[in-house]
PDB file of C-alpha atoms in Angstrom:
ATOM      1  CA  ASP A1343     -20.917 -12.763 -22.286  1.00  0.00           C
ATOM      2  CA  THR A1344     -19.788 -10.203 -19.990  1.00  0.00           C
ATOM      3  CA  ALA A1345     -17.395 -11.787 -17.377  1.00  0.00           C
ATOM      4  CA  VAL A1346     -17.326  -8.735 -15.146  1.00  0.00           C
ATOM      5  CA  SER A1347     -20.759  -6.155 -15.911  1.00  0.00           C
ATOM      6  CA  GLN A1348     -21.802  -2.380 -14.622  1.00  0.00           C
ATOM      7  CA  THR A1349     -24.856  -0.949 -14.635  1.00  0.00           C
ATOM      8  CA  PRO A1350     -25.332   1.913 -15.610  1.00  0.00           C
ATOM      9  CA  LYS A1351     -22.748   2.963 -17.859  1.00  0.00           C
ATOM     10  CA  TYR A1352     -23.617   6.448 -17.678  1.00  0.00           C
ATOM     11  CA  LEU A1353     -24.862   8.175 -14.690  1.00  0.00           C
ATOM     12  CA  VAL A1354     -26.013  11.660 -14.873  1.00  0.00           C
ATOM     13  CA  THR A1355     -27.726  12.846 -11.589  1.00  0.00           C
ATOM     14  CA  GLN A1356     -28.214  16.287  -9.194  1.00  0.00           C
ATOM     15  CA  MET A1357     -25.584  16.908  -5.976  1.00  0.00           C
ATOM     16  CA  GLY A1358     -28.330  15.494  -3.540  1.00  0.00           C
ATOM     17  CA  ASN A1359     -29.758  12.377  -4.786  1.00  0.00           C
ATOM     18  CA  ASP A1360     -29.291   8.616  -4.234  1.00  0.00           C
ATOM     19  CA  LYS A1361     -27.887   6.550  -6.363  1.00  0.00           C
ATOM     20  CA  SER A1362     -26.580   2.990  -6.866  1.00  0.00           C
ATOM     21  CA  ILE A1363     -24.510   1.742  -9.242  1.00  0.00           C
ATOM     22  CA  LYS A1364     -24.795  -2.457 -10.018  1.00  0.00           C
ATOM     23  CA  CYS A1365     -22.162  -5.086 -10.749  1.00  0.00           C
ATOM     24  CA  GLU A1366     -22.510  -8.557 -11.422  1.00  0.00           C
ATOM     25  CA  GLN A1367     -19.796 -11.180 -12.370  1.00  0.00           C
ATOM     26  CA  ASN A1368     -19.925 -15.227 -14.018  1.00  0.00           C
ATOM     27  CA  LEU A1369     -16.420 -15.751 -12.945  1.00  0.00           C
ATOM     28  CA  GLY A1370     -16.708 -18.100  -9.676  1.00  0.00           C
ATOM     29  CA  HIS A1371     -14.566 -15.307  -8.320  1.00  0.00           C
ATOM     30  CA  ASP A1372     -14.591 -14.983  -4.400  1.00  0.00           C
ATOM     31  CA  THR A1373     -13.386 -11.292  -4.029  1.00  0.00           C
ATOM     32  CA  MET A1374     -15.072  -7.983  -5.510  1.00  0.00           C
ATOM     33  CA  TYR A1375     -14.070  -4.603  -5.653  1.00  0.00           C
ATOM     34  CA  TRP A1376     -14.419  -0.926  -6.495  1.00  0.00           C
ATOM     35  CA  TYR A1377     -12.239   1.457  -7.687  1.00  0.00           C
ATOM     36  CA  LYS A1378     -13.107   5.029  -8.067  1.00  0.00           C
ATOM     37  CA  GLN A1379     -11.048   6.642 -10.646  1.00  0.00           C
ATOM     38  CA  ASP A1380     -10.722  10.429 -10.876  1.00  0.00           C
ATOM     39  CA  SER A1381     -10.235  12.670 -13.745  1.00  0.00           C
ATOM     40  CA  LYS A1382      -6.650  12.762 -13.402  1.00  0.00           C
ATOM     41  CA  LYS A1383      -7.338   8.755 -13.952  1.00  0.00           C
ATOM     42  CA  PHE A1384      -6.144   8.103 -10.530  1.00  0.00           C
ATOM     43  CA  LEU A1385      -7.386   4.436  -9.520  1.00  0.00           C
ATOM     44  CA  LYS A1386      -7.997   3.737  -6.051  1.00  0.00           C
ATOM     45  CA  ILE A1387      -9.503   1.459  -4.174  1.00  0.00           C
ATOM     46  CA  MET A1388     -12.671   1.814  -1.705  1.00  0.00           C
ATOM     47  CA  PHE A1389     -14.325  -1.685  -0.814  1.00  0.00           C
ATOM     48  CA  SER A1390     -13.227  -5.104  -1.081  1.00  0.00           C
ATOM     49  CA  TYR A1391     -15.307  -8.375  -0.147  1.00  0.00           C
ATOM     50  CA  ASN A1392     -14.830 -11.862  -0.060  1.00  0.00           C
ATOM     51  CA  ASN A1393     -17.722 -14.106   0.050  1.00  0.00           C
ATOM     52  CA  LYS A1394     -19.709 -11.209   0.828  1.00  0.00           C
ATOM     53  CA  GLU A1395     -18.097  -9.742   4.057  1.00  0.00           C
ATOM     54  CA  LEU A1396     -16.323  -6.250   4.044  1.00  0.00           C
ATOM     55  CA  ILE A1397     -12.693  -7.027   3.955  1.00  0.00           C
ATOM     56  CA  ILE A1398     -11.323  -3.565   2.828  1.00  0.00           C
ATOM     57  CA  ASN A1399     -12.972  -0.495   3.556  1.00  0.00           C
ATOM     58  CA  GLU A1400     -10.334   2.423   2.488  1.00  0.00           C
ATOM     59  CA  THR A1401     -11.587   5.868   4.476  1.00  0.00           C
ATOM     60  CA  VAL A1402     -14.091   5.856   2.630  1.00  0.00           C
ATOM     61  CA  PRO A1403     -16.678   8.447   3.175  1.00  0.00           C
ATOM     62  CA  ASN A1404     -20.104   6.540   4.948  1.00  0.00           C
ATOM     63  CA  ARG A1405     -22.235   8.253   2.099  1.00  0.00           C
ATOM     64  CA  PHE A1406     -21.113   4.965   0.332  1.00  0.00           C
ATOM     65  CA  SER A1407     -22.150   1.866   1.170  1.00  0.00           C
ATOM     66  CA  PRO A1408     -21.372  -1.710  -0.579  1.00  0.00           C
ATOM     67  CA  LYS A1409     -23.894  -3.894  -0.579  1.00  0.00           C
ATOM     68  CA  SER A1410     -23.473  -7.770  -1.291  1.00  0.00           C
ATOM     69  CA  PRO A1411     -26.416 -10.248  -1.932  1.00  0.00           C
ATOM     70  CA  ASP A1412     -24.393 -12.657  -2.732  1.00  0.00           C
ATOM     71  CA  LYS A1413     -21.305 -13.794  -3.997  1.00  0.00           C
ATOM     72  CA  ALA A1414     -21.803 -12.773  -7.720  1.00  0.00           C
ATOM     73  CA  HIS A1415     -22.648  -9.020  -7.028  1.00  0.00           C
ATOM     74  CA  LEU A1416     -21.550  -6.036  -5.683  1.00  0.00           C
ATOM     75  CA  ASN A1417     -23.330  -3.012  -5.628  1.00  0.00           C
ATOM     76  CA  LEU A1418     -22.327   0.349  -4.480  1.00  0.00           C
ATOM     77  CA  HIS A1419     -25.286   2.989  -2.954  1.00  0.00           C
ATOM     78  CA  ILE A1420     -24.070   6.723  -2.507  1.00  0.00           C
ATOM     79  CA  ASN A1421     -26.395   9.006  -0.668  1.00  0.00           C
ATOM     80  CA  SER A1422     -26.464  12.774  -0.536  1.00  0.00           C
ATOM     81  CA  LEU A1423     -23.939  12.975  -4.088  1.00  0.00           C
ATOM     82  CA  GLU A1424     -21.568  15.722  -4.094  1.00  0.00           C
ATOM     83  CA  LEU A1425     -19.865  17.627  -7.265  1.00  0.00           C
ATOM     84  CA  GLY A1426     -16.611  15.556  -6.441  1.00  0.00           C
ATOM     85  CA  ASP A1427     -18.248  12.072  -6.180  1.00  0.00           C
ATOM     86  CA  SER A1428     -17.963  12.733 -10.347  1.00  0.00           C
ATOM     87  CA  ALA A1429     -16.015  10.079 -11.888  1.00  0.00           C
ATOM     88  CA  VAL A1430     -15.332   6.679 -12.971  1.00  0.00           C
ATOM     89  CA  TYR A1431     -16.597   3.617 -10.884  1.00  0.00           C
ATOM     90  CA  PHE A1432     -14.955   0.675 -11.691  1.00  0.00           C
ATOM     91  CA  CYS A1433     -16.432  -3.043 -10.376  1.00  0.00           C
ATOM     92  CA  ALA A1434     -13.317  -5.685 -10.122  1.00  0.00           C
ATOM     93  CA  THR A1435     -12.714  -9.397  -9.152  1.00  0.00           C
ATOM     94  CA  SER A1436     -10.644 -11.876  -8.631  1.00  0.00           C
ATOM     95  CA  HIS A1437     -10.097 -15.364  -6.993  1.00  0.00           C
ATOM     96  CA  GLY A1438      -8.826 -13.575  -3.802  1.00  0.00           C
ATOM     97  CA  THR A1439      -5.413 -15.282  -2.892  1.00  0.00           C
ATOM     98  CA  ASP A1440      -1.858 -13.792  -3.575  1.00  0.00           C
ATOM     99  CA  ASN A1441      -1.075 -13.016  -7.315  1.00  0.00           C
ATOM    100  CA  GLN A1442      -3.982 -13.477  -9.126  1.00  0.00           C
ATOM    101  CA  PRO A1443      -4.920 -10.425 -11.547  1.00  0.00           C
ATOM    102  CA  GLN A1444      -8.331  -8.660 -11.109  1.00  0.00           C
ATOM    103  CA  HIS A1445     -10.548  -8.482 -13.360  1.00  0.00           C
ATOM    104  CA  PHE A1446     -12.241  -5.293 -14.542  1.00  0.00           C
ATOM    105  CA  GLY A1447     -15.761  -4.128 -15.406  1.00  0.00           C
ATOM    106  CA  ASP A1448     -15.427  -1.565 -17.912  1.00  0.00           C
ATOM    107  CA  GLY A1449     -16.849   1.599 -15.204  1.00  0.00           C
ATOM    108  CA  THR A1450     -19.610   3.904 -14.657  1.00  0.00           C
ATOM    109  CA  ARG A1451     -19.248   7.143 -15.311  1.00  0.00           C
ATOM    110  CA  LEU A1452     -21.128   9.436 -12.969  1.00  0.00           C
ATOM    111  CA  SER A1453     -21.329  13.064 -13.341  1.00  0.00           C
ATOM    112  CA  ILE A1454     -22.681  15.222 -10.786  1.00  0.00           C
ATOM    113  CA  LEU A1455     -24.379  18.629 -11.683  1.00  0.00           C
TER     114      LEU A1455
ATOM    115  CA  GLY B1002       2.311   2.302   3.172  1.00  0.00           C
ATOM    116  CA  ASP B1003       2.578   0.566  -0.116  1.00  0.00           C
ATOM    117  CA  SER B1004       3.378   2.775  -3.334  1.00  0.00           C
ATOM    118  CA  VAL B1005       3.791   2.743  -7.254  1.00  0.00           C
ATOM    119  CA  THR B1006       5.403   5.594  -9.099  1.00  0.00           C
ATOM    120  CA  GLN B1007       4.922   5.693 -12.722  1.00  0.00           C
ATOM    121  CA  MET B1008       6.969   8.056 -15.279  1.00  0.00           C
ATOM    122  CA  GLU B1009       4.380  11.192 -15.941  1.00  0.00           C
ATOM    123  CA  GLY B1010       2.454  11.414 -19.774  1.00  0.00           C
ATOM    124  CA  PRO B1011       1.838  11.603 -21.650  1.00  0.00           C
ATOM    125  CA  VAL B1012       4.328   9.993 -24.185  1.00  0.00           C
ATOM    126  CA  THR B1013       3.379  10.335 -27.554  1.00  0.00           C
ATOM    127  CA  LEU B1014       5.603   7.805 -30.244  1.00  0.00           C
ATOM    128  CA  SER B1015       5.561   7.331 -33.785  1.00  0.00           C
ATOM    129  CA  GLU B1016       4.443   3.656 -34.929  1.00  0.00           C
ATOM    130  CA  GLU B1017       7.544   0.775 -34.472  1.00  0.00           C
ATOM    131  CA  ALA B1018       9.227   3.186 -32.125  1.00  0.00           C
ATOM    132  CA  PHE B1019      10.720   1.774 -28.857  1.00  0.00           C
ATOM    133  CA  LEU B1020       8.717   2.253 -25.849  1.00  0.00           C
ATOM    134  CA  THR B1021       9.782   2.104 -22.385  1.00  0.00           C
ATOM    135  CA  ILE B1022       7.450   3.665 -19.220  1.00  0.00           C
ATOM    136  CA  ASN B1023       8.989   3.506 -16.027  1.00  0.00           C
ATOM    137  CA  CYS B1024       7.842   2.051 -13.028  1.00  0.00           C
ATOM    138  CA  THR B1025       8.776   2.018  -9.290  1.00  0.00           C
ATOM    139  CA  TYR B1026       7.646   1.026  -6.238  1.00  0.00           C
ATOM    140  CA  THR B1027       7.568   0.573  -2.303  1.00  0.00           C
ATOM    141  CA  ALA B1028       6.724  -1.944  -0.429  1.00  0.00           C
ATOM    142  CA  THR B1029       7.205  -3.830   3.063  1.00  0.00           C
ATOM    143  CA  GLY B1030       7.816  -7.709   1.931  1.00  0.00           C
ATOM    144  CA  TYR B1031       7.403  -9.148  -1.366  1.00  0.00           C
ATOM    145  CA  PRO B1032       4.144  -7.993  -3.943  1.00  0.00           C
ATOM    146  CA  SER B1033       3.285  -9.455  -7.098  1.00  0.00           C
ATOM    147  CA  LEU B1034       3.889  -6.378  -9.994  1.00  0.00           C
ATOM    148  CA  PHE B1035       0.967  -6.298 -12.830  1.00  0.00           C
ATOM    149  CA  TRP B1036       0.699  -3.849 -15.862  1.00  0.00           C
ATOM    150  CA  TYR B1037      -3.080  -2.735 -16.661  1.00  0.00           C
ATOM    151  CA  VAL B1038      -3.492  -1.374 -19.795  1.00  0.00           C
ATOM    152  CA  GLN B1039      -6.800   0.910 -19.984  1.00  0.00           C
ATOM    153  CA  TYR B1040      -8.166   1.506 -23.587  1.00  0.00           C
ATOM    154  CA  PRO B1041     -10.398   4.207 -24.424  1.00  0.00           C
ATOM    155  CA  GLY B1042     -14.007   3.897 -22.651  1.00  0.00           C
ATOM    156  CA  GLU B1043     -12.865   0.833 -21.350  1.00  0.00           C
ATOM    157  CA  GLY B1044     -11.889  -0.421 -18.007  1.00  0.00           C
ATOM    158  CA  LEU B1045      -8.919  -2.061 -16.991  1.00  0.00           C
ATOM    159  CA  GLN B1046      -7.138  -5.187 -18.465  1.00  0.00           C
ATOM    160  CA  LEU B1047      -4.370  -7.241 -17.176  1.00  0.00           C
ATOM    161  CA  LEU B1048      -1.167  -7.186 -19.832  1.00  0.00           C
ATOM    162  CA  LEU B1049       1.642  -8.904 -17.568  1.00  0.00           C
ATOM    163  CA  LYS B1050       2.514  -9.827 -14.122  1.00  0.00           C
ATOM    164  CA  ALA B1051       5.373 -11.120 -12.207  1.00  0.00           C
ATOM    165  CA  THR B1052       5.501 -12.421  -8.947  1.00  0.00           C
ATOM    166  CA  LYS B1053       8.755 -12.642  -8.041  1.00  0.00           C
ATOM    167  CA  ALA B1054      12.222 -11.271  -7.798  1.00  0.00           C
ATOM    168  CA  ASP B1055      13.808 -11.885 -11.477  1.00  0.00           C
ATOM    169  CA  ASP B1056      10.704 -12.901 -12.702  1.00  0.00           C
ATOM    170  CA  LYS B1057       9.587 -11.548 -16.710  1.00  0.00           C
ATOM    171  CA  GLY B1058       6.106 -10.984 -17.667  1.00  0.00           C
ATOM    172  CA  SER B1059       5.604 -10.622 -21.257  1.00  0.00           C
ATOM    173  CA  ASN B1060       2.551 -10.224 -23.244  1.00  0.00           C
ATOM    174  CA  LYS B1061       1.719  -8.672 -26.560  1.00  0.00           C
ATOM    175  CA  GLY B1062       5.153  -7.728 -27.690  1.00  0.00           C
ATOM    176  CA  PHE B1063       5.226  -6.301 -23.941  1.00  0.00           C
ATOM    177  CA  GLU B1064       7.699  -7.108 -21.272  1.00  0.00           C
ATOM    178  CA  ALA B1065       9.026  -6.064 -17.600  1.00  0.00           C
ATOM    179  CA  THR B1066      11.276  -7.617 -15.450  1.00  0.00           C
ATOM    180  CA  TYR B1067      11.126  -7.448 -11.641  1.00  0.00           C
ATOM    181  CA  ARG B1068      14.064  -5.778 -10.504  1.00  0.00           C
ATOM    182  CA  LYS B1069      13.992  -6.333  -6.464  1.00  0.00           C
ATOM    183  CA  GLU B1070      17.331  -4.623  -6.370  1.00  0.00           C
ATOM    184  CA  THR B1071      15.925  -1.010  -7.920  1.00  0.00           C
ATOM    185  CA  THR B1072      12.318  -2.016  -6.924  1.00  0.00           C
ATOM    186  CA  SER B1073      11.494  -1.117 -10.572  1.00  0.00           C
ATOM    187  CA  PHE B1074       9.525  -2.891 -12.884  1.00  0.00           C
ATOM    188  CA  HIS B1075       9.746  -0.865 -16.307  1.00  0.00           C
ATOM    189  CA  LEU B1076       7.769  -1.522 -19.141  1.00  0.00           C
ATOM    190  CA  GLU B1077       8.872  -1.796 -22.849  1.00  0.00           C
ATOM    191  CA  LYS B1078       7.930  -2.338 -26.400  1.00  0.00           C
ATOM    192  CA  GLY B1079      10.069  -3.259 -29.098  1.00  0.00           C
ATOM    193  CA  SER B1080       8.409  -1.609 -31.878  1.00  0.00           C
ATOM    194  CA  VAL B1081       4.826   0.176 -31.202  1.00  0.00           C
ATOM    195  CA  GLN B1082       1.240   0.207 -32.963  1.00  0.00           C
ATOM    196  CA  VAL B1083      -0.516   2.814 -33.750  1.00  0.00           C
ATOM    197  CA  SER B1084      -3.551   0.231 -31.285  1.00  0.00           C
ATOM    198  CA  ASP B1085      -0.920   0.725 -28.869  1.00  0.00           C
ATOM    199  CA  SER B1086      -2.658   3.778 -27.887  1.00  0.00           C
ATOM    200  CA  ALA B1087      -3.503   3.297 -23.923  1.00  0.00           C
ATOM    201  CA  VAL B1088      -3.038   4.448 -20.919  1.00  0.00           C
ATOM    202  CA  TYR B1089      -1.010   2.486 -18.609  1.00  0.00           C
ATOM    203  CA  PHE B1090      -0.945   1.633 -15.188  1.00  0.00           C
ATOM    204  CA  CYS B1091       1.652   0.054 -12.693  1.00  0.00           C
ATOM    205  CA  ALA B1092       0.332  -1.994  -9.973  1.00  0.00           C
ATOM    206  CA  LEU B1093       2.009  -3.985  -6.988  1.00  0.00           C
ATOM    207  CA  ASP B1094      -0.167  -6.280  -4.788  1.00  0.00           C
ATOM    208  CA  HIS B1095      -0.187  -5.610  -1.200  1.00  0.00           C
ATOM    209  CA  GLN B1096       0.476  -9.038   0.367  1.00  0.00           C
ATOM    210  CA  GLY B1097      -0.365 -10.210   3.295  1.00  0.00           C
ATOM    211  CA  GLY B1098      -4.334 -11.146   2.685  1.00  0.00           C
ATOM    212  CA  SER B1099      -5.924  -8.036   1.762  1.00  0.00           C
ATOM    213  CA  GLU B1100      -5.764  -8.194  -2.077  1.00  0.00           C
ATOM    214  CA  LYS B1101      -5.170  -4.746  -2.437  1.00  0.00           C
ATOM    215  CA  LEU B1102      -3.958  -3.155  -5.868  1.00  0.00           C
ATOM    216  CA  VAL B1103      -1.946   0.109  -5.310  1.00  0.00           C
ATOM    217  CA  PHE B1104      -2.022   1.507  -8.539  1.00  0.00           C
ATOM    218  CA  GLY B1105       0.349   4.027  -9.998  1.00  0.00           C
ATOM    219  CA  LYS B1106      -1.229   7.292 -11.694  1.00  0.00           C
ATOM    220  CA  GLY B1107      -1.110   5.664 -15.213  1.00  0.00           C
ATOM    221  CA  THR B1108       0.939   6.706 -18.009  1.00  0.00           C
ATOM    222  CA  LYS B1109      -0.640   7.640 -21.615  1.00  0.00           C
ATOM    223  CA  LEU B1110       0.799   6.259 -24.649  1.00  0.00           C
ATOM    224  CA  THR B1111      -0.549   8.155 -27.935  1.00  0.00           C
ATOM    225  CA  VAL B1112       1.115   5.859 -31.189  1.00  0.00           C
ATOM    226  CA  ASN B1113       0.656   7.792 -34.437  1.00  0.00           C
ATOM    227  CA  PRO B1114       1.179   6.444 -37.892  1.00  0.00           C
TER     228      PRO B1114
END
């Protein structure tokens, strides 16, 4: 069983569309994250949720809205997609305490035409 | 704010060569330090970590020592293999309850047979 699974793996869509990326974890972790990796491989945190509550929001445009229906899921909805949103988006989870490593999904490659 | 600086890549080595990837950090407090590895087409995997000064993290022949005096966490391996080809990320765990990982820009390593 995959510990952190993201769907879809690839997403190709047009500018202006609305899309969602889903993340599910079976590790029993309390904290889930979304990261964005740009074309130069630079990784930056976008959001983190702890027990379904938002705890980090890193100056992300409000077109991006995370939703955590339960502790095992953190979905990312993006409205009005722009060219600059093209990137690989990674979901990650952790126990949520200091020093604990984060476990990453395989990423969703979003391409905006 | 907290930041991580790692050596620019790409790095190309022959099999069995010695590897060093430099990483220095700026942080308030005493962060935990991590090396993550990203193989082609995959998410990030924890390679090793160190949680306090002078700790040495090690895994799969890789090592890194937490040096508070030089604020460094350089990654080393005595003899690299073709299968070590990947992108390596140095990261710190921002202390104080936000559990936010701050990543360096990544270093791409290619090992030739």
